[in-house]
Coordinates of C-alpha atoms in Angstrom, one line a residue:
Chain A
M1 CA 51.9 8.2 7.4
I2 CA 48.7 9.3 5.1
A3 CA 50.7 9.1 2.8
K4 CA 51.5 5.3 3.4
A5 CA 48.5 4.5 3.9
W6 CA 46.9 5.6 1.0
W7 CA 49.7 4.1 -1.1
A8 CA 48.2 1.6 0.7
I9 CA 44.6 1.8 0.1
V10 CA 44.4 2.8 -3.6
V11 CA 47.1 -0.7 -4.3
I12 CA 45.3 -2.8 -2.1
G13 CA 41.8 -1.6 -3.7
A14 CA 43.6 -2.4 -7.9
G15 CA 44.6 -5.7 -6.5
T16 CA 41.6 -6.5 -4.9
F17 CA 39.5 -5.1 -7.7
A18 CA 41.7 -6.8 -10.4
V19 CA 40.2 -9.9 -8.0
R20 CA 37.1 -9.6 -8.7
A21 CA 36.8 -9.1 -12.0
S22 CA 38.8 -11.9 -12.8
F23 CA 36.8 -13.9 -14.2
L24 CA 33.5 -11.8 -14.0
V25 CA 35.3 -10.3 -16.7
F26 CA 35.6 -13.3 -19.5
A27 CA 31.7 -13.7 -18.3
E28 CA 30.9 -12.6 -22.2
K29 CA 30.4 -14.8 -23.8
V30 CA 30.9 -18.1 -21.4
G31 CA 28.1 -19.7 -22.8
R32 CA 28.2 -23.6 -22.0
V33 CA 30.5 -24.7 -19.0
P34 CA 32.5 -27.4 -19.6
V35 CA 30.5 -29.9 -16.8
G36 CA 33.8 -30.7 -14.9
V37 CA 34.1 -26.5 -14.2
Q38 CA 30.6 -26.1 -13.1
D39 CA 31.4 -29.5 -10.8
A40 CA 34.1 -27.7 -8.7
L41 CA 32.4 -23.8 -8.8
R42 CA 29.0 -25.9 -7.7
M43 CA 31.5 -27.4 -4.2
V44 CA 33.2 -23.7 -4.2
P45 CA 30.1 -21.9 -2.2
A46 CA 30.0 -24.9 0.5
A47 CA 33.2 -25.1 1.0
A48 CA 34.3 -21.6 1.2
L49 CA 31.5 -20.8 3.3
A50 CA 32.4 -23.8 5.5
A51 CA 35.8 -22.5 5.3
L52 CA 34.7 -19.2 7.0
V53 CA 31.8 -21.1 9.9
A54 CA 35.0 -24.1 10.9
P55 CA 36.4 -21.7 12.9
A56 CA 35.2 -19.6 14.0
V57 CA 33.1 -21.6 16.3
L58 CA 35.0 -24.5 17.3
R59 CA 38.1 -21.8 17.2
P60 CA 37.8 -19.1 17.7
D61 CA 40.9 -17.1 19.3
G62 CA 42.5 -20.3 17.8
D63 CA 42.0 -22.7 21.2
W64 CA 39.5 -25.6 20.8
E65 CA 37.0 -25.7 21.4
P66 CA 34.9 -28.7 19.7
F67 CA 32.5 -28.3 22.4
G68 CA 32.5 -24.4 23.8
P69 CA 29.3 -22.0 24.0
R70 CA 29.9 -20.9 20.4
A71 CA 30.1 -25.1 18.7
L72 CA 27.7 -25.9 20.6
A73 CA 25.4 -23.0 20.0
A74 CA 25.9 -24.1 16.6
V75 CA 25.3 -27.0 16.9
A76 CA 21.5 -25.0 17.6
A77 CA 21.7 -23.2 15.1
I78 CA 21.8 -25.5 12.4
V79 CA 18.8 -27.4 13.7
V80 CA 17.0 -23.2 13.9
A81 CA 18.5 -23.6 10.4
W82 CA 17.2 -26.8 8.6
R83 CA 14.1 -26.3 9.8
T84 CA 13.0 -22.5 9.5
G85 CA 15.2 -22.1 7.1
S86 CA 15.7 -18.6 8.3
V87 CA 18.5 -16.5 8.4
L88 CA 17.3 -13.9 10.4
A89 CA 16.1 -16.9 12.9
T90 CA 19.6 -18.5 12.5
M91 CA 21.2 -15.2 13.4
G92 CA 18.4 -14.2 16.5
F93 CA 18.4 -17.9 18.0
G94 CA 22.7 -18.4 18.4
L95 CA 23.0 -15.3 19.2
V96 CA 20.9 -15.8 21.8
A97 CA 22.5 -19.7 22.6
V98 CA 26.0 -18.5 22.2
L99 CA 25.6 -15.1 25.0
V100 CA 23.3 -17.7 27.4
L101 CA 25.8 -20.1 27.2
D102 CA 28.3 -17.6 27.8
A103 CA 26.8 -16.6 31.0
L104 CA 26.5 -20.5 32.2
V105 CA 30.3 -21.5 31.5
G106 CA 32.1 -18.4 32.8
Chain B
M1 CA 7.6 6.2 -16.3
L2 CA 4.8 4.5 -14.2
A3 CA 4.3 2.5 -16.7
A4 CA 8.2 1.9 -17.0
M5 CA 8.1 0.3 -13.5
D6 CA 4.9 -1.8 -14.2
D7 CA 6.6 -3.4 -17.0
A8 CA 10.2 -3.5 -14.9
A9 CA 8.2 -5.2 -12.2
A10 CA 6.0 -7.7 -13.9
A11 CA 6.5 -11.4 -15.1
T12 CA 8.7 -11.6 -17.4
D13 CA 7.7 -14.1 -20.8
D14 CA 8.8 -16.6 -19.3
G15 CA 6.9 -15.9 -15.2
S16 CA 10.1 -15.5 -14.2
P17 CA 10.1 -12.0 -11.7
G18 CA 10.7 -8.7 -13.2
V19 CA 13.7 -6.6 -12.6
L20 CA 12.5 -4.5 -9.8
T21 CA 11.1 -8.6 -7.9
A22 CA 14.3 -9.0 -9.0
F23 CA 16.5 -6.4 -7.4
R24 CA 13.6 -6.3 -4.0
L25 CA 14.1 -10.2 -3.3
G26 CA 17.6 -9.4 -3.0
A27 CA 17.6 -6.9 -0.8
G28 CA 15.2 -9.3 0.8
A29 CA 17.6 -12.0 1.3
I30 CA 20.6 -9.8 2.3
A31 CA 18.4 -7.7 5.1
P32 CA 18.2 -10.7 7.5
I33 CA 22.9 -10.2 7.1
L34 CA 22.4 -6.1 6.8
V35 CA 22.7 -6.5 10.5
S36 CA 26.0 -8.0 11.2
V37 CA 27.2 -5.9 8.8
L38 CA 27.2 -2.6 10.4
P39 CA 29.4 -2.9 13.4
F40 CA 32.3 -4.5 11.0
G41 CA 31.7 -1.3 9.1
L42 CA 30.9 1.1 13.0
I43 CA 35.0 -1.9 13.6
A44 CA 36.4 -0.1 9.8
G45 CA 36.2 2.9 10.7
L46 CA 36.7 3.1 14.5
A47 CA 40.4 0.9 13.4
A48 CA 41.6 3.7 11.5
G49 CA 41.2 6.2 14.2
A50 CA 43.0 4.0 16.4
A51 CA 45.8 3.1 13.6
G52 CA 46.2 6.9 14.0
L53 CA 44.8 7.6 11.1
G54 CA 40.8 9.8 10.3
P55 CA 37.9 9.7 8.2
A56 CA 39.5 10.2 4.8
E57 CA 42.1 7.6 4.8
A58 CA 39.3 5.4 7.1
S59 CA 36.3 5.9 3.7
G60 CA 39.1 5.9 1.3
F61 CA 39.4 1.8 2.6
S62 CA 35.9 1.7 2.4
V63 CA 35.2 3.1 -0.6
I64 CA 37.6 2.1 -2.1
V65 CA 38.5 -1.3 -1.5
F66 CA 35.5 -2.8 0.4
A67 CA 36.8 -5.5 2.2
G68 CA 36.0 -5.3 5.7
A69 CA 38.1 -8.1 6.8
A70 CA 41.6 -7.6 4.8
Q71 CA 40.6 -3.2 5.5
L72 CA 41.2 -4.4 9.9
A73 CA 44.2 -6.1 8.9
A74 CA 45.6 -3.8 7.1
L75 CA 44.5 -1.2 9.2
D76 CA 45.8 -3.0 12.4
L77 CA 49.4 -3.1 10.6
L78 CA 49.4 0.1 9.3
G79 CA 49.6 1.3 13.3
A80 CA 52.0 -0.7 13.6
G81 CA 54.8 0.2 11.2
A82 CA 54.8 -3.1 9.1
P83 CA 56.0 -1.8 5.7
L84 CA 54.4 -1.1 2.7
L85 CA 53.8 -4.8 0.6
V86 CA 53.5 -6.8 4.0
V87 CA 50.3 -4.3 4.3
V88 CA 49.5 -4.8 1.2
G89 CA 50.5 -8.5 0.3
T90 CA 48.8 -10.1 3.7
A91 CA 45.6 -7.8 2.5
L92 CA 45.6 -9.2 -0.7
V93 CA 45.6 -12.3 0.0
I94 CA 42.7 -12.2 2.9
N95 CA 40.9 -11.4 -0.8
L96 CA 42.3 -14.3 -2.9
R97 CA 39.0 -16.0 -1.9
M98 CA 37.2 -13.4 -4.1
A99 CA 38.6 -15.5 -7.3
M100 CA 36.4 -18.3 -5.7
Y101 CA 33.9 -15.6 -6.1
S102 CA 34.6 -14.8 -9.0
A103 CA 34.6 -18.0 -10.9
S104 CA 31.9 -19.1 -9.3
I105 CA 28.9 -16.1 -10.2
A106 CA 30.1 -15.7 -13.4
P107 CA 28.5 -18.4 -14.9
H108 CA 25.2 -16.4 -13.2
L109 CA 25.7 -13.4 -14.9
D110 CA 27.1 -13.9 -18.1
G111 CA 25.6 -11.9 -21.4
Q112 CA 25.5 -8.8 -18.5
S113 CA 27.5 -6.0 -20.3
L114 CA 31.1 -5.4 -19.3
P115 CA 30.5 -2.4 -17.4
R116 CA 27.3 -4.7 -15.7
R117 CA 30.5 -7.4 -14.6
L118 CA 32.7 -4.6 -13.3
L119 CA 29.8 -3.4 -10.8
A120 CA 29.3 -7.2 -10.2
A121 CA 32.9 -7.2 -9.3
Y122 CA 33.5 -3.9 -7.9
V123 CA 30.1 -4.7 -4.8
L124 CA 31.5 -9.0 -4.5
T125 CA 31.8 -9.9 -0.7
D126 CA 31.0 -13.6 0.8
Q127 CA 27.5 -12.4 1.3
S128 CA 25.7 -11.2 -1.1
Y129 CA 27.5 -13.5 -3.4
A130 CA 26.8 -16.1 -1.5
V131 CA 22.0 -15.5 -0.6
S132 CA 22.6 -15.0 -5.3
V133 CA 24.3 -18.5 -5.8
V134 CA 21.8 -20.0 -3.2
R135 CA 18.6 -17.9 -4.4
F136 CA 20.1 -19.3 -8.7
A137 CA 20.1 -22.5 -7.3
R138 CA 16.7 -22.7 -7.2
H139 CA 17.1 -21.8 -11.1
D140 CA 14.2 -19.5 -11.6
L141 CA 15.1 -16.0 -11.9
D142 CA 16.5 -15.3 -16.4
A143 CA 19.3 -13.2 -17.3
R144 CA 18.4 -10.0 -16.2
G145 CA 16.5 -11.1 -12.9
R146 CA 19.5 -12.8 -11.9
Y147 CA 21.5 -9.7 -12.5
A148 CA 19.1 -7.5 -10.9
F149 CA 18.8 -9.7 -7.0
Y150 CA 22.6 -9.9 -7.1
L151 CA 22.7 -5.9 -7.1
G152 CA 19.7 -6.0 -5.5
A153 CA 21.6 -7.8 -2.6
A154 CA 24.9 -6.4 -2.8
A155 CA 23.9 -2.8 -3.1
P156 CA 22.4 -2.0 0.6
M157 CA 25.4 -4.4 1.9
W158 CA 27.7 -1.1 -0.3
L159 CA 25.7 1.7 1.2
S160 CA 25.8 0.7 4.7
F161 CA 29.2 -0.5 5.4
Q162 CA 29.8 2.9 4.0
L163 CA 27.3 5.0 6.4
A164 CA 28.6 2.3 9.6
T165 CA 32.3 3.7 8.2
I166 CA 31.7 7.4 8.8
A167 CA 29.5 6.5 12.3
G168 CA 32.7 4.8 13.2
A169 CA 35.3 6.9 12.0
F170 CA 33.8 10.1 13.6
G171 CA 33.8 8.3 17.0
G172 CA 31.0 8.3 19.2
V173 CA 29.6 5.1 18.4
A174 CA 31.4 2.3 20.2
V175 CA 29.8 -0.9 19.1
P176 CA 29.2 -3.4 22.7
A177 CA 32.6 -4.6 24.4
G178 CA 30.5 -8.4 25.7
L179 CA 29.7 -8.7 21.5
P180 CA 30.0 -11.8 19.7
L181 CA 30.9 -10.3 16.5
G182 CA 32.8 -12.9 14.7
F183 CA 29.7 -15.3 15.8
V184 CA 27.1 -13.0 14.5
V185 CA 28.7 -13.7 11.1
A186 CA 29.1 -17.0 10.4
L187 CA 26.3 -17.5 12.1
A188 CA 25.1 -15.4 8.9
F189 CA 27.5 -17.9 7.0
L190 CA 26.1 -20.9 8.2
S191 CA 23.0 -20.4 7.5
L192 CA 23.5 -19.8 4.0
L193 CA 25.1 -22.9 4.1
L194 CA 23.4 -25.9 4.0
P195 CA 20.8 -24.9 1.3
S196 CA 24.2 -25.1 -0.7
I197 CA 24.9 -29.2 0.8
T198 CA 23.4 -30.3 -2.0
D199 CA 24.8 -34.3 -1.9
R200 CA 27.0 -36.8 -1.0
P201 CA 29.6 -34.0 -2.6
T202 CA 28.5 -30.7 -1.7
V203 CA 28.9 -32.2 2.1
A204 CA 32.2 -34.1 1.3
A205 CA 33.2 -31.1 -0.1
A206 CA 32.5 -28.7 3.4
L207 CA 33.0 -31.4 5.7
T208 CA 37.4 -31.2 3.8
A209 CA 36.8 -27.4 3.8
A210 CA 35.6 -27.0 7.5
A211 CA 38.7 -29.4 8.3
V212 CA 41.2 -27.8 6.7
A213 CA 40.5 -24.7 7.8
V214 CA 40.3 -25.6 11.3
G215 CA 43.5 -27.1 11.0
A216 CA 45.5 -24.0 9.2
S217 CA 43.4 -21.8 11.8
G218 CA 47.3 -19.3 12.9
L219 CA 47.9 -19.8 9.3
P220 CA 49.7 -15.8 9.0
A221 CA 47.4 -13.9 6.8
N222 CA 44.5 -16.0 8.1
A223 CA 45.4 -17.5 4.4
G224 CA 44.3 -21.1 6.0
M225 CA 40.6 -19.8 4.4
P226 CA 41.0 -19.8 1.0
L227 CA 43.4 -22.9 0.4
A228 CA 40.8 -24.0 3.0
A229 CA 38.0 -23.6 0.0
L230 CA 40.3 -25.4 -2.6
T231 CA 41.2 -28.2 -1.3
G232 CA 37.0 -28.1 -0.7
V233 CA 36.5 -27.7 -3.8
G234 CA 38.6 -30.1 -5.1
V235 CA 37.9 -34.1 -2.7
G236 CA 34.5 -32.5 -3.6
W237 CA 35.1 -32.1 -7.7
V238 CA 37.2 -35.3 -7.2
L239 CA 33.6 -37.5 -5.9
A240 CA 31.3 -34.9 -8.5
T241 CA 33.6 -36.5 -11.6
R242 CA 33.4 -40.0 -10.2
R243 CA 29.2 -40.1 -9.5
R244 CA 29.9 -38.6 -13.1
R245 CA 31.1 -41.0 -15.0
R246 CA 29.1 -44.2 -13.0
I247 CA 25.6 -42.3 -14.0
A248 CA 28.1 -42.3 -17.3
A249 CA 28.4 -45.7 -17.1
G250 CA 25.2 -46.2 -16.0
D251 CA 26.2 -47.7 -13.0
Q252 CA 23.5 -46.4 -9.8
P253 CA 25.2 -43.1 -8.3

């Protein structure tokens, strides 16, 4: 079992590093990235972050909850993020909001 | 040496921050997010124990793989006796999104030497990627400043994660049971999502990715996430390209 775990560690590690390095390896003389590619890359943060956030907020634990504590807390957090631009304020406010809403509902 | 440090911190000729300053800015940007990373490191350590493994394996995972979500999935499967192929395959699918981060951040780090870029690759995470590209969009850092900022964000994350893993692996540290960890992490991403939405194509990219991610959230190995992100990128790209052509043709954007 230990040996199996270490095989997993090494192979996953190598594979993950390869994925991470994939485009960075070729960045040496990128120079002018084609405009079409620039457009596509510009979409990555918005798409990736939305893909990470949405399920955690709208479908925690697999159940569709568009008006659950997390969804409502997230809406409040969006307002805080928009007004303050502060990551800390957003996280703190959102956490308090979800704990309060959870307590009210549960 | 002090003079050299002054040089490093001083603004460069074109007014962009010196290397040390940029590093500190990166660290400042990641600081609030570290709070959400520590519990994950703890859990990575605890999960190794739950899977019947020891601190060596826990640290091995965190140092060699350095990807919390994939580690948790792999440990879960190892503990359940899954075949090595399934363990490895699941973890790698979960980490596929790093390819998008790599592609997206590479142009900002071009010109750096290969060893530096490989280091940048090793410490690439959702959070260090996100804070960096959001900051780079301001276009107020030069090439060395960008690399320094990125490392400033990535290094504290790496260190915190390793220390938290060790703490979790040796036990005696528990994560409060009622804490909605996944949601706190999502809040960090949410606050980075807003500044990355700058025009209609990015709005479309985000909404599309969100919809697909929620719909596909049941897929194994968290495959819904890279699928959703790719779909979002595709939709956003189509809109951005169409707008670019309209502008080139002289029409209103």
